[in-house]
Short mmCIF file of C-alpha atoms in Angstrom, two decimals:
data_model
loop_
_atom_site.label_atom_id
_atom_site.label_comp_id
_atom_site.label_asym_id
_atom_site.label_seq_id
_atom_site.Cartn_x
_atom_site.Cartn_y
_atom_site.Cartn_z
CA UNK V 844 -11.06 -20.30 -9.42
CA UNK V 845 -9.07 -16.99 -9.68
CA UNK V 846 -6.01 -18.61 -10.19
CA UNK V 847 -7.15 -20.59 -13.56
CA UNK V 848 -8.41 -17.40 -15.29
CA UNK V 849 -6.31 -14.91 -14.55
CA UNK V 850 -3.52 -16.06 -17.03
CA UNK V 851 -4.39 -14.76 -20.24
CA UNK V 852 -6.34 -11.18 -20.75
CA UNK V 853 -8.36 -12.89 -23.22
CA UNK V 854 -10.29 -15.37 -20.80
CA UNK V 855 -13.21 -14.27 -19.38
CA UNK V 856 -14.13 -16.37 -15.58
CA UNK V 857 -17.16 -18.57 -15.72
CA UNK V 858 -18.83 -15.57 -13.80
CA UNK V 859 -17.69 -13.13 -16.01
CA UNK V 860 -14.83 -11.62 -14.37
CA UNK V 861 -11.69 -10.49 -16.84
CA UNK V 862 -9.58 -10.86 -13.80
CA UNK V 863 -6.40 -9.28 -15.56
CA UNK V 864 -8.23 -6.07 -15.88
CA UNK V 865 -9.21 -6.31 -12.23
CA UNK V 866 -5.75 -6.98 -11.25
CA UNK V 867 -4.77 -3.65 -13.42
CA UNK V 868 -6.74 -1.66 -11.42
CA UNK V 869 -4.65 -2.53 -7.87
CA UNK V 870 -1.93 -1.39 -9.72
CA UNK V 871 -3.07 1.55 -10.40
CA UNK V 872 -3.56 1.84 -6.43
CA UNK V 873 0.27 1.40 -6.26
CA UNK V 874 0.30 4.87 -8.03
CA UNK V 875 0.64 8.53 -5.64
CA UNK V 876 -2.56 10.22 -5.38
CA UNK V 877 -4.09 12.22 -8.19
CA UNK V 878 -7.22 14.85 -8.07
CA UNK V 879 -8.80 16.92 -10.33
CA UNK V 880 -11.67 19.41 -9.87
CA UNK V 881 -13.86 21.15 -12.34
CA UNK V 882 -14.75 24.88 -11.18
CA UNK V 883 -17.16 27.06 -13.19
CA UNK V 884 -14.07 28.70 -14.98
CA UNK V 885 -11.02 26.76 -13.64
CA UNK V 886 -9.88 23.12 -13.92
CA UNK V 887 -7.41 21.93 -11.42
CA UNK V 888 -5.37 19.04 -10.92
CA UNK V 889 -3.16 18.21 -7.86
CA UNK V 890 -0.80 15.11 -7.40
CA UNK V 891 1.02 13.73 -4.44
CA UNK V 892 4.49 14.22 -5.71
CA UNK V 893 6.48 11.14 -4.61
CA UNK V 894 9.99 12.25 -2.70
CA UNK V 895 12.86 12.20 -5.61
CA UNK V 896 15.99 10.42 -4.91
CA UNK V 897 18.81 13.11 -4.05
CA UNK V 898 20.91 12.27 -7.59
CA UNK V 899 17.64 12.31 -9.32
CA UNK V 900 16.41 15.31 -11.89
CA UNK V 901 12.98 16.27 -10.79
CA UNK V 902 12.15 17.37 -13.88
CA UNK V 903 11.69 13.98 -15.19
CA UNK V 904 9.48 12.68 -12.20
CA UNK V 905 6.19 14.29 -13.55
CA UNK V 906 2.51 13.33 -12.93
CA UNK V 907 0.83 16.00 -14.53
CA UNK V 908 1.93 16.48 -18.23
CA UNK V 909 0.15 18.42 -20.96
CA UNK V 910 -1.00 16.86 -24.02
CA UNK V 911 -2.07 19.82 -26.02
CA UNK V 912 -2.25 23.54 -25.20
CA UNK V 913 -5.90 23.51 -24.06
CA UNK V 914 -5.49 20.22 -22.08
CA UNK V 915 -4.09 18.04 -19.67
CA UNK V 916 -3.65 15.04 -18.04
CA UNK V 917 -2.77 13.53 -14.03
CA UNK V 918 -2.00 9.56 -14.02
CA UNK V 919 -1.60 6.87 -11.35
CA UNK V 920 -0.02 3.55 -12.03
CA UNK V 921 2.74 2.20 -13.88
CA UNK V 922 5.26 5.13 -15.02
CA UNK V 923 6.30 3.44 -18.53
CA UNK V 924 2.37 2.64 -19.15
CA UNK V 925 1.93 6.17 -18.76
CA UNK V 926 4.34 7.22 -21.17
CA UNK V 927 3.44 5.24 -23.79
CA UNK V 928 0.00 6.49 -23.22
CA UNK V 929 0.59 10.45 -23.31
CA UNK V 930 3.04 9.90 -26.06
CA UNK V 931 -0.05 8.43 -28.22
CA UNK V 932 -2.22 10.85 -27.17
CA UNK V 933 0.21 13.89 -28.18
CA UNK V 934 0.89 12.56 -31.63
CA UNK V 935 -3.07 11.89 -31.85
CA UNK V 936 -3.67 15.57 -30.66
CA UNK V 937 -1.42 16.92 -33.63
CA UNK V 938 -2.52 14.57 -36.25
CA UNK V 939 -6.01 15.86 -35.21
CA UNK V 940 -5.27 19.88 -35.51
CA UNK V 941 -3.45 19.37 -38.74
CA UNK V 942 -6.15 17.00 -40.43
CA UNK V 943 -9.33 18.58 -39.19
CA UNK V 944 -7.60 22.54 -38.55
CA UNK V 945 -9.23 22.28 -35.21
CA UNK V 946 -7.89 21.33 -31.59
CA UNK V 947 -9.25 17.91 -30.42
CA UNK V 948 -11.76 18.41 -27.61
CA UNK V 949 -11.43 16.85 -24.16
CA UNK V 950 -13.96 14.25 -24.80
CA UNK V 951 -12.29 13.26 -28.31
CA UNK V 952 -9.06 12.86 -26.85
CA UNK V 953 -10.30 10.96 -23.88
CA UNK V 954 -12.04 8.65 -26.03
CA UNK V 955 -8.72 7.95 -27.72
CA UNK V 956 -7.09 7.39 -24.67
CA UNK V 957 -9.70 4.77 -23.56
CA UNK V 958 -10.23 3.29 -26.98
CA UNK V 959 -6.23 2.92 -26.94
CA UNK V 960 -6.68 0.72 -23.33
CA UNK V 961 -9.62 -0.99 -24.17
CA UNK V 962 -8.22 -2.45 -27.08
CA UNK V 963 -5.44 -3.96 -24.97
CA UNK V 964 -7.83 -5.69 -23.00
CA UNK V 965 -8.70 -7.60 -25.80
CA UNK V 966 -5.59 -8.65 -27.51
CA UNK V 967 -3.87 -12.26 -27.07
CA UNK V 968 -0.61 -11.84 -25.64
CA UNK V 969 -0.86 -8.10 -24.43
CA UNK V 970 -1.63 -6.92 -21.08
CA UNK V 971 -4.09 -4.11 -20.00
CA UNK V 972 -1.93 -0.47 -19.48
CA UNK V 973 -1.87 -0.29 -15.48
CA UNK V 974 -2.69 3.43 -15.51
CA UNK V 975 -5.82 5.68 -14.40
CA UNK V 976 -5.38 9.20 -15.78
CA UNK V 977 -7.42 12.31 -14.95
CA UNK V 978 -7.95 14.17 -18.60
CA UNK V 979 -8.99 18.34 -17.82
CA UNK V 980 -8.92 21.37 -20.26
CA UNK V 981 -11.46 23.63 -22.00
CA UNK V 982 -13.06 22.68 -25.46
CA UNK V 983 -13.57 25.55 -28.09
CA UNK V 984 -17.22 26.61 -26.37
CA UNK V 985 -15.62 27.68 -23.23
CA UNK V 986 -16.90 24.72 -20.71
CA UNK V 987 -14.39 22.99 -18.61
CA UNK V 988 -14.15 19.31 -18.52
CA UNK V 989 -12.89 16.70 -16.40
CA UNK V 990 -13.05 12.77 -17.48
CA UNK V 991 -11.45 9.73 -16.10
CA UNK V 992 -10.41 6.81 -17.63
CA UNK V 993 -9.29 3.41 -16.33
CA UNK V 994 -7.36 -0.01 -17.43
CA UNK V 995 -10.52 -1.48 -18.58
CA UNK V 996 -11.00 1.29 -21.03
CA UNK V 997 -14.16 3.26 -19.57
CA UNK V 998 -14.32 6.49 -19.42
CA UNK V 999 -16.97 9.06 -17.84
CA UNK V 1000 -17.08 12.88 -17.03
CA UNK V 1001 -16.71 13.66 -13.43
CA UNK V 1002 -17.32 17.04 -11.64
CA UNK V 1003 -14.28 15.94 -8.93
CA UNK V 1004 -12.41 12.90 -8.82
CA UNK V 1005 -9.34 11.13 -7.35
CA UNK V 1006 -7.23 8.28 -8.32
CA UNK V 1007 -3.98 6.35 -7.21
CA UNK V 1008 -3.66 5.50 -3.24
CA UNK V 1009 -6.27 6.16 -1.03
CA UNK V 1010 -8.26 7.61 -3.77
CA UNK V 1011 -11.70 6.26 -1.70
CA UNK V 1012 -10.49 8.58 1.21
CA UNK V 1013 -10.21 11.56 -1.28
CA UNK V 1014 -13.08 11.00 -2.97
CA UNK V 1015 -15.07 10.97 -0.08
CA UNK V 1016 -14.00 14.10 1.29
CA UNK V 1017 -15.00 15.52 -2.19
CA UNK V 1018 -18.72 14.11 -1.95
CA UNK V 1019 -18.58 16.31 1.49
CA UNK V 1020 -17.56 19.32 0.34
CA UNK V 1021 -17.97 19.74 -3.71
CA UNK V 1022 -20.74 22.45 -3.29
CA UNK V 1023 -21.60 25.74 -5.49
CA UNK V 1024 -19.73 27.82 -2.84
CA UNK V 1025 -16.41 25.41 -2.83
CA UNK V 1026 -16.12 26.27 -6.30
CA UNK V 1027 -17.58 30.06 -6.81
CA UNK V 1028 -14.25 31.24 -7.70
CA UNK V 1029 -10.96 30.00 -8.79
CA UNK V 1030 -9.15 30.31 -5.69
CA UNK V 1031 -11.53 28.55 -4.01
CA UNK V 1032 -11.76 25.37 -6.34
CA UNK V 1033 -7.85 25.70 -5.78
CA UNK V 1034 -8.34 25.35 -2.29
CA UNK V 1035 -10.51 22.26 -2.23
CA UNK V 1036 -7.76 20.38 -4.50
CA UNK V 1037 -5.03 21.40 -1.64
CA UNK V 1038 -7.40 20.52 1.05
CA UNK V 1039 -8.61 17.01 -0.33
CA UNK V 1040 -4.83 16.02 -0.86
CA UNK V 1041 -3.72 17.21 2.42
CA UNK V 1042 -6.62 14.59 3.81
CA UNK V 1043 -4.23 11.54 2.40
CA UNK V 1044 -0.68 13.02 1.50
CA UNK V 1045 1.72 11.51 4.07
CA UNK V 1046 4.22 14.64 4.81
CA UNK V 1047 2.22 17.87 4.39
CA UNK V 1048 2.22 20.54 1.70
CA UNK V 1049 5.51 20.26 0.18
CA UNK V 1050 4.61 16.95 -1.52
CA UNK V 1051 2.12 18.30 -3.15
CA UNK V 1052 2.11 19.89 -7.08
CA UNK V 1053 -0.41 21.62 -8.56
CA UNK V 1054 -1.57 22.37 -12.22
CA UNK V 1055 -4.46 24.76 -13.48
CA UNK V 1056 -5.93 25.42 -16.60
CA UNK V 1057 -8.28 28.66 -16.94
CA UNK V 1058 -10.28 29.23 -19.64
CA UNK V 1059 -8.48 30.60 -22.79
CA UNK V 1060 -4.96 30.30 -20.93
CA UNK V 1061 -2.70 27.73 -21.22
CA UNK V 1062 -1.73 25.68 -18.40
CA UNK V 1063 0.12 26.74 -15.32
CA UNK V 1064 1.93 25.03 -13.10
CA UNK V 1065 2.09 25.82 -9.47
CA UNK V 1066 5.72 26.79 -7.81
CA UNK V 1067 6.43 25.20 -4.27
CA UNK V 1068 6.06 28.63 -2.84
CA UNK V 1069 2.88 29.51 -4.29
CA UNK V 1070 1.61 25.96 -3.06
CA UNK V 1071 2.93 26.87 0.58
CA UNK V 1072 0.97 30.08 0.60
CA UNK V 1073 -2.54 28.44 -0.38
CA UNK V 1074 -1.79 25.48 2.37
CA UNK V 1075 -0.89 28.61 4.53
CA UNK V 1076 -4.23 30.35 4.06
CA UNK V 1077 -5.74 26.48 4.58
CA UNK V 1078 -4.21 25.78 8.21
CA UNK V 1079 -5.13 29.42 9.07
CA UNK V 1080 -8.77 29.43 8.02
CA UNK V 1081 -9.03 25.59 9.65
CA UNK V 1082 -7.67 27.29 12.97
CA UNK V 1083 -10.25 29.93 12.64
CA UNK V 1084 -13.17 27.63 12.00
CA UNK V 1085 -11.76 25.58 15.32
CA UNK V 1086 -11.76 28.87 17.44
CA UNK V 1087 -15.40 29.57 15.79
CA UNK V 1088 -16.34 25.77 17.49
CA UNK V 1089 -15.15 26.00 20.59
CA UNK V 1090 -16.81 29.40 21.32
CA UNK V 1091 -20.00 28.09 20.42
CA UNK V 1092 -19.35 25.04 22.80
CA UNK V 1093 -18.35 27.27 25.93
CA UNK J 227 8.43 -30.78 -23.46
CA UNK J 228 5.36 -29.32 -24.80
CA UNK J 229 4.03 -25.59 -25.54
CA UNK J 230 0.88 -24.54 -24.65
CA UNK J 231 -1.29 -21.95 -26.51
CA UNK J 232 0.50 -19.09 -23.83
CA UNK J 233 3.47 -19.96 -24.73
CA UNK J 234 4.62 -21.78 -21.55
CA UNK J 235 6.49 -24.85 -21.85
CA UNK J 236 5.08 -28.01 -19.91
CA UNK J 237 7.26 -31.22 -19.22
CA UNK J 238 4.70 -33.86 -20.54
CA UNK J 239 5.05 -37.37 -19.10
CA UNK J 240 7.99 -39.44 -20.40
CA UNK J 241 6.54 -42.73 -22.09
CA UNK J 242 9.91 -44.29 -22.36
CA UNK J 243 9.71 -46.10 -19.25
CA UNK J 244 13.21 -47.02 -18.88
CA UNK J 245 15.04 -43.48 -19.65
CA UNK J 246 12.64 -42.43 -16.39
CA UNK J 247 13.94 -45.36 -14.13
CA UNK J 248 17.26 -44.80 -14.59
CA UNK J 249 17.06 -41.11 -13.71
CA UNK J 250 15.31 -42.00 -10.61
CA UNK J 251 18.31 -44.00 -9.47
CA UNK J 252 20.72 -41.56 -10.01
CA UNK J 253 18.74 -38.86 -7.61
CA UNK J 254 18.28 -41.23 -4.83
CA UNK J 255 21.89 -42.10 -4.39
CA UNK J 256 23.25 -39.42 -1.74
CA UNK J 257 26.77 -38.81 -2.08
CA UNK J 258 28.59 -37.12 1.00
CA UNK J 259 28.74 -33.62 -1.17
CA UNK J 260 24.84 -33.77 -0.31
CA UNK J 261 25.14 -34.74 2.93
CA UNK J 262 27.74 -31.65 3.18
CA UNK J 263 25.15 -29.37 1.50
CA UNK J 264 22.83 -30.17 3.91
CA UNK J 265 24.70 -29.78 7.31
CA UNK J 266 26.12 -26.25 6.31
CA UNK J 267 22.34 -25.23 5.12
CA UNK J 268 20.93 -26.55 8.57
CA UNK J 269 23.66 -24.40 10.07
CA UNK J 270 22.71 -21.26 8.30
CA UNK J 271 19.41 -21.37 9.15
CA UNK J 272 19.78 -21.98 12.81
CA UNK J 273 18.18 -19.04 15.07
CA UNK J 274 20.50 -17.31 16.71
CA UNK J 275 19.67 -15.06 19.79
CA UNK J 276 21.99 -12.15 21.08
CA UNK J 277 22.27 -8.66 22.77
CA UNK J 278 22.58 -6.07 20.34
CA UNK J 279 24.99 -3.72 22.62
CA UNK J 280 27.08 -6.32 23.51
CA UNK J 281 27.06 -8.60 20.47
CA UNK J 282 27.16 -11.33 22.86
CA UNK J 283 24.69 -14.53 22.50
CA UNK J 284 21.94 -15.04 25.01
CA UNK J 285 20.77 -18.56 26.07
CA UNK J 286 17.03 -19.19 25.52
CA UNK J 287 16.90 -20.01 29.38
CA UNK J 288 17.93 -16.33 30.25
CA UNK J 289 14.97 -15.06 28.24
CA UNK J 290 12.85 -17.80 30.29
CA UNK J 291 13.81 -16.33 33.35
CA UNK J 292 11.70 -13.22 32.48
CA UNK J 293 8.14 -13.42 34.03
CA UNK J 294 5.28 -12.22 31.66
CA UNK J 295 1.69 -11.39 31.69
CA UNK J 296 1.05 -9.82 28.21
CA UNK J 297 3.15 -10.45 25.45
CA UNK J 298 2.46 -8.18 22.46
CA UNK J 299 3.95 -9.19 18.43
CA UNK J 300 4.00 -7.03 15.83
CA UNK J 301 4.46 -8.28 12.30
CA UNK J 302 5.04 -6.80 9.34
CA UNK J 303 6.38 -2.83 9.21
CA UNK J 304 2.81 -1.48 9.45
CA UNK J 305 2.38 -2.74 12.93
CA UNK J 306 5.44 -2.24 13.89
CA UNK J 307 5.35 1.08 13.11
CA UNK J 308 2.00 1.41 14.96
CA UNK J 309 3.98 -0.35 18.17
CA UNK J 310 6.51 1.86 17.87
CA UNK J 311 5.41 5.24 17.98
CA UNK J 312 2.18 4.38 20.03
CA UNK J 313 2.95 1.69 23.12
CA UNK J 314 6.77 2.25 23.02
CA UNK J 315 7.25 6.16 23.47
CA UNK J 316 5.55 5.89 26.47
CA UNK J 317 7.38 4.60 29.54
CA UNK J 318 10.83 3.20 28.79
CA UNK J 319 11.01 -0.12 27.24
CA UNK J 320 14.39 -2.01 27.39
CA UNK J 321 15.62 -4.39 24.95
CA UNK J 322 16.45 -7.69 25.79
CA UNK J 323 17.81 -9.48 23.01
CA UNK J 324 17.36 -10.00 19.71
CA UNK J 325 16.64 -12.67 17.40
CA UNK J 326 18.53 -13.46 13.85
CA UNK J 327 17.71 -16.32 10.99
CA UNK J 328 18.20 -16.81 7.62
CA UNK J 329 16.26 -19.26 5.33
CA UNK J 330 16.21 -19.79 1.74
CA UNK J 331 13.85 -16.74 1.08
CA UNK J 332 15.97 -14.16 2.52
CA UNK J 333 17.21 -11.93 -0.45
CA UNK J 334 20.88 -12.14 0.85
CA UNK J 335 23.02 -14.84 1.50
CA UNK J 336 25.37 -12.91 4.11
CA UNK J 337 24.35 -14.23 7.08
CA UNK J 338 26.98 -12.35 9.21
CA UNK J 339 26.07 -9.23 8.68
CA UNK J 340 22.33 -9.19 8.24
CA UNK J 341 20.77 -5.34 7.97
CA UNK J 342 17.80 -4.42 10.50
CA UNK J 343 15.47 -5.20 7.39
CA UNK J 344 16.15 -8.44 7.12
CA UNK J 345 14.76 -11.49 9.40
CA UNK J 346 14.44 -9.66 12.93
CA UNK J 347 12.87 -9.96 16.15
CA UNK J 348 13.54 -7.65 19.21
CA UNK J 349 12.63 -8.53 22.46
CA UNK J 350 11.64 -5.74 24.87
CA UNK J 351 10.54 -5.07 28.28
CA UNK J 352 8.86 -2.65 30.25
CA UNK J 353 11.42 -1.06 32.41
CA UNK J 354 8.69 0.25 34.86
CA UNK J 355 6.47 -3.23 34.74
CA UNK J 356 8.79 -5.77 34.00
CA UNK J 357 6.07 -8.23 33.51
CA UNK J 358 5.02 -7.11 30.56
CA UNK J 359 6.99 -9.22 28.07
CA UNK J 360 8.32 -13.09 28.05
CA UNK J 361 8.86 -16.10 25.97
CA UNK J 362 7.81 -19.16 27.53
CA UNK J 363 4.30 -20.12 27.91
CA UNK J 364 2.38 -19.22 31.16
CA UNK J 365 -0.99 -19.31 31.95
CA UNK J 366 -2.07 -16.22 33.16
CA UNK J 367 -0.10 -14.45 30.10
CA UNK J 368 -2.00 -12.69 27.39
CA UNK J 369 -0.96 -12.39 23.64
CA UNK J 370 -1.84 -9.89 21.17
CA UNK J 371 -0.87 -10.21 17.94
CA UNK J 372 -0.84 -7.24 15.27
CA UNK J 373 -0.15 -7.48 11.64
CA UNK J 374 -1.23 -6.49 7.84
CA UNK J 375 -2.33 -8.54 5.00
CA UNK J 376 -3.27 -7.06 1.37
CA UNK J 377 -7.32 -6.43 1.01
CA UNK J 378 -7.06 -9.17 -1.75
CA UNK J 379 -6.66 -11.86 0.90
CA UNK J 380 -9.87 -11.14 2.30
CA UNK J 381 -12.36 -13.59 1.39
CA UNK J 382 -15.59 -11.74 0.92
CA UNK J 383 -18.60 -12.05 -2.07
CA UNK J 384 -18.26 -8.29 -2.47
CA UNK J 385 -15.64 -6.96 -4.96
CA UNK J 386 -12.28 -5.47 -3.42
CA UNK J 387 -13.36 -1.90 -4.47
CA UNK J 388 -16.39 -1.86 -2.63
CA UNK J 389 -14.64 -2.19 0.74
CA UNK J 390 -13.58 0.37 2.39
CA UNK J 391 -9.98 -0.49 3.40
CA UNK J 392 -7.94 -0.21 5.41
CA UNK J 393 -9.98 -1.89 8.17
CA UNK J 394 -9.53 -4.50 11.26
CA UNK J 395 -10.40 -7.93 12.16
CA UNK J 396 -9.64 -10.41 14.96
CA UNK J 397 -9.46 -13.52 15.45
CA UNK J 398 -9.06 -15.02 18.78
CA UNK J 399 -7.89 -18.03 20.95
CA UNK J 400 -10.75 -20.03 23.08
CA UNK J 401 -9.60 -18.63 26.20
CA UNK J 402 -9.53 -15.01 25.63
CA UNK J 403 -12.48 -14.20 27.12
CA UNK J 404 -12.44 -10.29 26.84
CA UNK J 405 -14.59 -8.90 23.87
CA UNK J 406 -12.15 -7.85 20.85
CA UNK J 407 -12.10 -4.07 19.63
CA UNK J 408 -13.43 -4.67 16.72
CA UNK J 409 -15.23 -7.29 14.68
CA UNK J 410 -14.05 -11.02 14.24
CA UNK J 411 -12.98 -12.22 11.27
CA UNK J 412 -15.71 -13.62 9.14
CA UNK J 413 -15.72 -17.38 7.67
CA UNK J 414 -13.29 -18.55 6.10
CA UNK J 415 -11.40 -17.10 8.63
CA UNK J 416 -7.88 -18.47 7.27
CA UNK J 417 -4.78 -16.42 8.46
CA UNK J 418 -1.14 -17.66 7.42
CA UNK J 419 2.54 -17.57 8.61
CA UNK J 420 3.53 -16.53 12.11
CA UNK J 421 0.40 -14.88 12.93
CA UNK J 422 -1.34 -18.15 12.39
CA UNK J 423 1.76 -20.02 13.97
CA UNK J 424 1.43 -18.29 17.48
CA UNK J 425 -2.57 -18.34 17.60
CA UNK J 426 -2.29 -22.28 17.00
CA UNK J 427 0.53 -22.29 19.81
CA UNK J 428 -1.77 -20.51 22.11
CA UNK J 429 -4.72 -22.38 21.38
CA UNK J 430 -3.05 -25.70 21.82
CA UNK J 431 -1.63 -24.48 25.02
CA UNK J 432 -4.74 -23.07 26.14
CA UNK J 433 -3.12 -18.74 26.27
CA UNK J 434 -5.58 -16.22 25.72
CA UNK J 435 -4.59 -14.72 22.70
CA UNK J 436 -5.87 -12.20 19.92
CA UNK J 437 -5.06 -11.15 16.30
CA UNK J 438 -5.82 -8.07 15.28
CA UNK J 439 -5.59 -8.23 11.31
CA UNK J 440 -5.34 -5.29 9.29
CA UNK J 441 -6.57 -5.36 5.53
CA UNK J 442 -5.32 -2.86 3.41
CA UNK J 443 -4.29 -2.02 0.16
CA UNK J 444 -1.11 -0.30 0.93
CA UNK J 445 1.44 -2.88 2.13
CA UNK J 446 4.37 -0.22 2.40
CA UNK J 447 4.93 1.73 5.60
CA UNK J 448 1.36 4.37 5.07
CA UNK J 449 -0.05 6.84 7.74
CA UNK J 450 -3.61 5.71 6.99
CA UNK J 451 -2.83 1.77 7.87
CA UNK J 452 -1.19 2.54 10.98
CA UNK J 453 -3.90 4.50 12.07
CA UNK J 454 -6.58 1.98 11.45
CA UNK J 455 -4.77 0.16 14.31
CA UNK J 456 -6.01 3.00 16.53
CA UNK J 457 -8.91 0.84 18.03
CA UNK J 458 -6.59 -1.64 19.32
CA UNK J 459 -5.31 1.07 22.14
CA UNK J 460 -8.64 0.87 23.68
CA UNK J 461 -7.87 -2.92 24.44
CA UNK J 462 -7.67 -3.94 27.92
CA UNK J 463 -3.96 -5.55 26.86
CA UNK J 464 -2.58 -2.19 25.43
CA UNK J 465 -4.58 0.29 28.36
CA UNK J 466 -2.19 1.55 30.66
CA UNK J 467 0.66 1.16 28.20
CA UNK J 468 -0.27 4.15 25.72
CA UNK J 469 0.16 7.84 27.17
CA UNK J 470 0.87 10.30 24.87
CA UNK J 471 -1.10 10.03 21.57
CA UNK J 472 -0.69 13.42 20.14
CA UNK J 473 3.53 12.62 20.12
CA UNK J 474 2.99 9.35 18.76
CA UNK J 475 1.44 10.78 15.76
CA UNK J 476 4.68 13.18 15.78
CA UNK J 477 7.07 10.10 15.79
CA UNK J 478 4.77 8.00 13.31
CA UNK J 479 5.47 10.86 10.49
CA UNK J 480 9.38 11.17 11.57
CA UNK J 481 9.59 7.12 10.77
CA UNK J 482 7.70 7.79 7.14
CA UNK J 483 10.10 10.17 5.80
CA UNK J 484 13.33 7.95 7.42
CA UNK J 485 11.59 4.78 5.80
CA UNK J 486 10.84 6.05 2.07
CA UNK J 487 11.92 3.19 -0.30
CA UNK J 488 12.76 4.58 -3.72
CA UNK J 489 10.65 3.07 -6.29
CA UNK J 490 10.34 4.22 -10.02
CA UNK J 491 8.00 1.86 -11.44
CA UNK J 492 4.91 3.46 -10.12
CA UNK J 493 4.04 6.93 -10.13
#
């Protein structure tokens, strides 16, 4: 049945599916994992970096992009689609600032991106954007926000979420480990993001990229050394926890 | 010719009957050139057996002389990675021969210098227990097939986003009496390609065979997908062949890093 109703985006199947939108969600799963965590005073975005070819310039292979000084996003899926969406969002951020003399709220820009994606699920001859995005930032009121959009054009606010390959495994890890203690301070939130990623990243800490935004501060990308330090701390904590466990059993 | 709403061009049936008949007659006449092309294609499609180290060709009868009690076949990169890191790293496996073939679906037209990623099959046997491997049907032989399919191939009433992939399903022949290591594939239990051919062959020749099929949403080489095959290590066919599991995980990680294919379409 699917093969007759998945040719054109504007066609519903008899049981109400928009197959092209569902297939676009499969395209998102082909991108590497991205995780977002909303702390009390910090928002964290962690992504699995793809290994860069020898002759490729690493700076041009970025999964985390700033949309404005106080908002940034990570995506998973088709690279070219992401570039188009990010460009439109950046223009909208500046246009909003010039018209209304206020920076965009995280919810506003998320709604803009989601509306853009939805338009492409309802036009003839166009296919949906094959990306999901995690959008984080602080509003003027100082409250941290994390939103997730998907190819269908829906968006929701989350406390923590993951997109891309093995997102389900990471989400289950977060459901178990996202507690008030885990986000008690900034460092704990950062460690939670890295631990969630390490569940599914194939080659350990060197393939993890991390970005944070603190209240009233611009986006900060972590260097490879800083990430290594965090990973080393996490491994030490794991060892200590295992030692305690074995002591309890003996 | 007619154009549809979606821009496809569809060949409409021709109402001028005589035009069609002439075209058909031309196609039916086979020239010597056609026969020569067909002969060359048949030669290209021959399956060749040989020893990789010496590059000498191998007769099928030589392979048949090896007796066999267990035949394990892995199809696809994740299944092969599982077998290489978990089974073949314990004990010494000797390469007995390999089979190379080409057909119209292969991406390269060069049939002489096929690379290891092309249609390729290598036969190994365990040095310490040479009865583990073989190629001809024997009644006391047990066949295990490992392969992967994309989760969208799994027929279910639920949506694929609610399935916890990767997961393992089994399909066995009538003569396979042992319990499988995972649940059986539910109806409609349809499998395709080489695993289906192997199972059909075994069912016809009454050979006990089982297919372990891993449904995953990552078709390229992936640690989590390979990990989904672990329950198979407890099966009788693989027990005794697996010794060092932590070392296997290390070997697997190394395989991952050496086999990463660059693609810039998805980030």
